[in-house]
Short mmCIF file of C-alpha atoms in Angstrom, two decimals:
data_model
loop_
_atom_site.label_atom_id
_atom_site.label_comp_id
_atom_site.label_asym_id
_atom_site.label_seq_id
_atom_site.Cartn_x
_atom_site.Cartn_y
_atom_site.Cartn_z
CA UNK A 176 -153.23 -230.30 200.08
CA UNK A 177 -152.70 -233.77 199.31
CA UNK A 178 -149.99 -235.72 198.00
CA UNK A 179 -147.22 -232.80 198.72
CA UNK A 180 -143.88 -233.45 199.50
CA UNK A 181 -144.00 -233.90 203.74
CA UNK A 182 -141.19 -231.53 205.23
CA UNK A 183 -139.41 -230.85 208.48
CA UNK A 184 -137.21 -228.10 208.42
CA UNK A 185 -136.90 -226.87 212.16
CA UNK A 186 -140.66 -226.61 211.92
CA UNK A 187 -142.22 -229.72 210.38
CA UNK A 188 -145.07 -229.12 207.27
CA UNK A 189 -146.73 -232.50 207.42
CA UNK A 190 -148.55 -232.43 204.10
CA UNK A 191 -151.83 -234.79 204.22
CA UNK A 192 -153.71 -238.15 202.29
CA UNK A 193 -157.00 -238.40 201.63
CA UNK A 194 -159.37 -240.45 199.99
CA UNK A 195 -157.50 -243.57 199.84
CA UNK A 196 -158.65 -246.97 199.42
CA UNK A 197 -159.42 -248.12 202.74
CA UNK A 198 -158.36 -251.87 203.46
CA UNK A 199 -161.66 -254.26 203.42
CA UNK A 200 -161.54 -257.85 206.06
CA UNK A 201 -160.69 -260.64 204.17
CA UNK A 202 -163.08 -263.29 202.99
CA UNK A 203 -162.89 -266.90 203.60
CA UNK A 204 -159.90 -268.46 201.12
CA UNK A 205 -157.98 -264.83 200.78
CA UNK A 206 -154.40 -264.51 201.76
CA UNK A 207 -154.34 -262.81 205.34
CA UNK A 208 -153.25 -259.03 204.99
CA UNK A 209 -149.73 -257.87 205.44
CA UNK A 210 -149.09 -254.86 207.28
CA UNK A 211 -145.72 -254.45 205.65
CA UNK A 212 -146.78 -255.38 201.85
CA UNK A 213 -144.04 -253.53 199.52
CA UNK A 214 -142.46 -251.59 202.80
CA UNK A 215 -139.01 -250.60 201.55
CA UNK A 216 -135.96 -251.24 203.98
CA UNK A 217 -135.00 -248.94 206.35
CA UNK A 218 -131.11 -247.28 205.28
CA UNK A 219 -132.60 -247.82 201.54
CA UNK A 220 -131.31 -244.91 199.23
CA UNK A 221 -133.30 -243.33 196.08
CA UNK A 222 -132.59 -240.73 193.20
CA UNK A 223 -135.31 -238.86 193.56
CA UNK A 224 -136.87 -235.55 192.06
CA UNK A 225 -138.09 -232.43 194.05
CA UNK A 226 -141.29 -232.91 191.71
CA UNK A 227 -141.43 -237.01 192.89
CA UNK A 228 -141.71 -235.85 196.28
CA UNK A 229 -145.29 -234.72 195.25
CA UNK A 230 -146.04 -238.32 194.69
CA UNK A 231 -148.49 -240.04 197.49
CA UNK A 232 -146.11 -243.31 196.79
CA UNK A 233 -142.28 -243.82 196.07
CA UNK A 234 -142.53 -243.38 191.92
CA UNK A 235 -139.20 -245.34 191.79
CA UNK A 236 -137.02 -247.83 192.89
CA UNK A 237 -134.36 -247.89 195.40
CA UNK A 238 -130.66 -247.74 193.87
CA UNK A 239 -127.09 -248.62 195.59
CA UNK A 240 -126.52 -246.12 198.63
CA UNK A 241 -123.35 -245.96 196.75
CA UNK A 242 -124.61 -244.63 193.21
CA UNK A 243 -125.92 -240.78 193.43
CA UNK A 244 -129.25 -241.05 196.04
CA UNK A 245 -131.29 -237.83 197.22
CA UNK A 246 -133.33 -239.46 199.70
CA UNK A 247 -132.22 -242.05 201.95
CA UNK A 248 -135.45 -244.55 204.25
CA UNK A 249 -134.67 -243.45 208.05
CA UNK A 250 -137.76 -245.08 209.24
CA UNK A 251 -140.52 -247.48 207.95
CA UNK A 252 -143.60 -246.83 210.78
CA UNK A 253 -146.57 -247.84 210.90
CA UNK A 254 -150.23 -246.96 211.46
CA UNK A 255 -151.31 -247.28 215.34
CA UNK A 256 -154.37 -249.28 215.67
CA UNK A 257 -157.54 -247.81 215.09
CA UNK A 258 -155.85 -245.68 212.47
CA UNK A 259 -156.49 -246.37 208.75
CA UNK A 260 -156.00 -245.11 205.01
CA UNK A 261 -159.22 -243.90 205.60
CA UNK A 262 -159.18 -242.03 208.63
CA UNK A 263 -159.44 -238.32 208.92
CA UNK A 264 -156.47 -236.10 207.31
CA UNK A 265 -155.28 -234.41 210.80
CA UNK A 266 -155.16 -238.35 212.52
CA UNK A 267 -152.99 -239.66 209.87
CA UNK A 268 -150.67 -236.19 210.18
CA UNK A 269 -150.34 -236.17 213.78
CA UNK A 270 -149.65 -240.29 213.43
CA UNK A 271 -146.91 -240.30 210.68
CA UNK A 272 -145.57 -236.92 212.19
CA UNK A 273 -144.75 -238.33 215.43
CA UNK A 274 -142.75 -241.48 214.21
CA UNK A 275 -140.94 -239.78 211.03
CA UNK A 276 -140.27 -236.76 213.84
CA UNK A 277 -138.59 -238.88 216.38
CA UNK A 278 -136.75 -240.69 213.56
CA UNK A 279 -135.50 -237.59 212.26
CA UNK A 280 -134.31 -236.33 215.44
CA UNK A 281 -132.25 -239.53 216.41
CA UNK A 282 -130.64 -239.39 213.07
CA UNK A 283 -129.76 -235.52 212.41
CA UNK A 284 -130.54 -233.79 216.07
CA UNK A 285 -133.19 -232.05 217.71
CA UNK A 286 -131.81 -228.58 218.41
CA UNK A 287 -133.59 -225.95 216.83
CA UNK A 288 -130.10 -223.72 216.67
CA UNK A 289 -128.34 -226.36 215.48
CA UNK A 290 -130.81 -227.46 212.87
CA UNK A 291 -131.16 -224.20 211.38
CA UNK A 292 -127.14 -224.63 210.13
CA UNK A 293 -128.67 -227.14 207.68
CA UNK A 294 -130.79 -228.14 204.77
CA UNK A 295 -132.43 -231.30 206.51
CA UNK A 296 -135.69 -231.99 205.92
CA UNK A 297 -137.97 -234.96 206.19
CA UNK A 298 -140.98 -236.04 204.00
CA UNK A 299 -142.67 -239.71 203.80
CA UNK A 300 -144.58 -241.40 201.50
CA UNK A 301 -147.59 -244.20 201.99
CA UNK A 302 -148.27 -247.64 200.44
CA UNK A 303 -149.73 -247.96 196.70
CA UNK A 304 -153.19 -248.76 196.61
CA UNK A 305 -152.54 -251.86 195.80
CA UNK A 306 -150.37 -252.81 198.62
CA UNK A 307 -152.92 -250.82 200.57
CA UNK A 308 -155.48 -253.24 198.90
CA UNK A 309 -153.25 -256.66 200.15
CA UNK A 310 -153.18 -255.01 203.76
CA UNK A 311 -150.44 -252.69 204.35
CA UNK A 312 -150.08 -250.13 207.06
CA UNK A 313 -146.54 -248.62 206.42
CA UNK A 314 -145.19 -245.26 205.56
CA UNK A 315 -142.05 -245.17 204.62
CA UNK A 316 -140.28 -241.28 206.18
CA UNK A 317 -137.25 -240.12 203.87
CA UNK A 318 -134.00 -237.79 204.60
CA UNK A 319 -133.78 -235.27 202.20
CA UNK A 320 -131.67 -231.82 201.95
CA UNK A 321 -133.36 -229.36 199.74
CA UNK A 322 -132.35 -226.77 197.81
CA UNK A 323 -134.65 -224.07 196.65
CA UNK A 324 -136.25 -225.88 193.40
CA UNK A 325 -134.53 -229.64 194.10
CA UNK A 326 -132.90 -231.99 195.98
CA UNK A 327 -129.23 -232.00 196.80
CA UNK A 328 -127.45 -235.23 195.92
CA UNK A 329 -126.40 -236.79 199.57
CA UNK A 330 -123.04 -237.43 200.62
CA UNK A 331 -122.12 -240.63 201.72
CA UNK A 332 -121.52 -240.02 205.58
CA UNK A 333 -124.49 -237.87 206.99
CA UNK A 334 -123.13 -235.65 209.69
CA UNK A 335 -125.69 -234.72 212.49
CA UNK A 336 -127.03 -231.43 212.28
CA UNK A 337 -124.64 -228.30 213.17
CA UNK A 338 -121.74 -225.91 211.94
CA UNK A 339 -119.15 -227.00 209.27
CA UNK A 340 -121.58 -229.06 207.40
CA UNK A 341 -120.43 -229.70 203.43
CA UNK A 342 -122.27 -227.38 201.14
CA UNK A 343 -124.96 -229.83 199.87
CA UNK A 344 -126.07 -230.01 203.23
CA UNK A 345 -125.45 -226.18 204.57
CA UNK A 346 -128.16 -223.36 204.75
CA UNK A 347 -128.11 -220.29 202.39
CA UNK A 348 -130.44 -217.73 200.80
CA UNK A 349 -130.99 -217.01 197.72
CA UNK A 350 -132.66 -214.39 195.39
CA UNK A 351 -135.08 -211.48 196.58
CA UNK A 352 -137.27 -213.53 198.46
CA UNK A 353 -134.39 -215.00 200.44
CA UNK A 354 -135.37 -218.72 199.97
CA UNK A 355 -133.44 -220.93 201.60
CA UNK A 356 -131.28 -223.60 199.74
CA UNK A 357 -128.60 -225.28 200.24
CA UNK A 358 -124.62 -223.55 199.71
CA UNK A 359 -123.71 -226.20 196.98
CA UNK A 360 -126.77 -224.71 194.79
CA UNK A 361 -126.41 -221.04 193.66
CA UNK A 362 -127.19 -218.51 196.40
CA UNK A 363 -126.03 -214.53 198.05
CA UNK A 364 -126.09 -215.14 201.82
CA UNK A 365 -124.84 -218.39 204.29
CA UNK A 366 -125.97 -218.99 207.73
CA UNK A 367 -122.88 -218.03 209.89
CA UNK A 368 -124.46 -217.83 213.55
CA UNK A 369 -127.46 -219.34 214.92
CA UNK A 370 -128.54 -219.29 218.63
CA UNK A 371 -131.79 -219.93 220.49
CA UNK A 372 -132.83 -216.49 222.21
CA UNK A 373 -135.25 -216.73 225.35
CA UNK A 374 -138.13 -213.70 224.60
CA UNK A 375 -141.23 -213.64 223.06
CA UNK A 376 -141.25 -214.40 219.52
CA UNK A 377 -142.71 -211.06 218.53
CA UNK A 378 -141.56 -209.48 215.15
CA UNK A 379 -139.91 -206.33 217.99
CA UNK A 380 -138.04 -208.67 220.01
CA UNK A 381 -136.55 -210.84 216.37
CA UNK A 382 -135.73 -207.25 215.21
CA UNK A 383 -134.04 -206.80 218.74
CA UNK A 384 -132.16 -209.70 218.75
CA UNK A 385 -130.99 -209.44 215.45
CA UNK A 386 -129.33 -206.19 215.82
CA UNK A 387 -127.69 -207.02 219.26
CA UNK A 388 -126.35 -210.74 218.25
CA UNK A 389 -125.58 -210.38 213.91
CA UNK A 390 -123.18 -207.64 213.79
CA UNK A 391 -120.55 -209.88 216.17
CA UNK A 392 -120.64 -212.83 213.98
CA UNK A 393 -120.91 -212.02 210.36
CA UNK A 394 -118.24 -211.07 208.14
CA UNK A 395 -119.77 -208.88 205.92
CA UNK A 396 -120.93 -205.08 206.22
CA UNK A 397 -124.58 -205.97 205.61
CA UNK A 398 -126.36 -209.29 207.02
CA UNK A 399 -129.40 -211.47 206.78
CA UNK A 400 -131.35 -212.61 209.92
CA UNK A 401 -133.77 -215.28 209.97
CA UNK A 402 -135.65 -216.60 212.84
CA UNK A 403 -137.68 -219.39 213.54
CA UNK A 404 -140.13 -219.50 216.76
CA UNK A 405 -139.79 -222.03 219.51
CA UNK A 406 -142.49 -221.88 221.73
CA UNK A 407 -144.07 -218.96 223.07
CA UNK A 408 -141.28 -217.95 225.05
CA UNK A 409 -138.45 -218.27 222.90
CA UNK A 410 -137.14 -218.44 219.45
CA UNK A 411 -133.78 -219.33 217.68
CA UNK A 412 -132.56 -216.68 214.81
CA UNK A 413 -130.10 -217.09 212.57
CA UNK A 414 -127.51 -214.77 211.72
CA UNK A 415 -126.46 -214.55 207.40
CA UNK A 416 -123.07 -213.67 206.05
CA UNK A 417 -123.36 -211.78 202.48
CA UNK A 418 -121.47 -213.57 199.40
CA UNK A 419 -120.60 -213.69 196.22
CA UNK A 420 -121.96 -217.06 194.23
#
């Protein structure tokens, strides 16, 4: 895929560029390139679409972190050397993911329980090729909280990841295939419990888990779990509450 939207919910879906103009050396007389050429500034606020995310270049610009904003710049990073436009798909990934990663972790938290409370998600996008063309190395890596089909509007204050979030930040499900979105948007169940459980993420030992840890911390009859795996000795599971919106 190219040109998705770039993701990290508690696991990250680092969507990939290809093809894109590479930057050529500079003859004799031309203006020496700029790494940074068009880089917006980090804290910078948009009002972006869930279909602009698709773009491979911010299709708009910023607006006052004070007017309505779905995306807010956490982290302008840049290219290690040897790394180009032009380089293969999985080195540019493994590049941007790292830096728009750790950014996201200082900012909302890096606890895979704790995450799963919320509709956080990262996604970045590159230079135009243009500014690609006059030298720049950037990538710009966006906050975002998604519901199923958009973005949620962002509040002004941006709480850490956790419990008690406001609804345009806090996990639910929603319709028969139980996608996740946030509580503001339309939706039938809302995280109430999450925990990280230390076993092998095998679909037995979710199914295990569920049972044992749901039932104590739901308040409805019937419950939702959802579980996300860890490493290969642990996962974290979430625990749904059934509603009525």
């Amino acid at each position: 895929m190219t040109r998705a939207l770039r993701l990290l919910g508690v696991t990250a879906v680092l969507v990939l560029l290809a093809g894109l103009l590479g930057v050529g050396t500079a003859s004799a007389g031309e203006t020496d390139p700029d790494p940074l050429a068009g880089a917006p500034a980090k804290g910078a606020c948009y009002d972006l679409t869930y279909k602009q995310g698709w773009e491979h270049s911010v299709p708009e610009a910023p607006v006052e972190c004070s007017d309505d904003h779905t995306t807010v710049v956490i982290a302008v990073g840049q290219l290690k050397a040897g790394v180009t436009w032009d380089s293969p798909e999985k080195t540019i990934s493994k590049n941007v993911g790292a830096q728009c990663g750790a950014a996201f972790a200082a900012k909302i938290g890096s606890k895979p329980a704790l995450l799963m409370y919320s509709q956080y998600n990262w996604f970045w996008f590159a230079p135009t090729d243009a500014e690609q063309e006059a030298g720049a190395r950037w990538f710009s890596c966006h906050l975002a909280s998604l519901e199923d089909n958009a973005l949620s509007d962002l509040p002004d204050k941006l709480p850490r990841a956790g419990r008690n979030l406001p609804d345009v930040l806090a996990r639910c499900y929603v319709g028969r295939k139980y996608a996740a979105t946030t509580c503001a948007d339309r939706h039938d169940w809302r995280l109430s419990y999450a925990t990280v459980v230390r076993m092998k993420p095998t679909a037995k030992n979710l199914d295990k888990a569920a049972k044992r840890i749901c039932p104590r911390h739901v308040s409805s009859r019937v419950w939702l779990r959802s579980a996300v795996p860890i490493d290969r000795k642990s996962f974290a599971i979430g625990c749904s509450t059934k509603t009525h919106r």
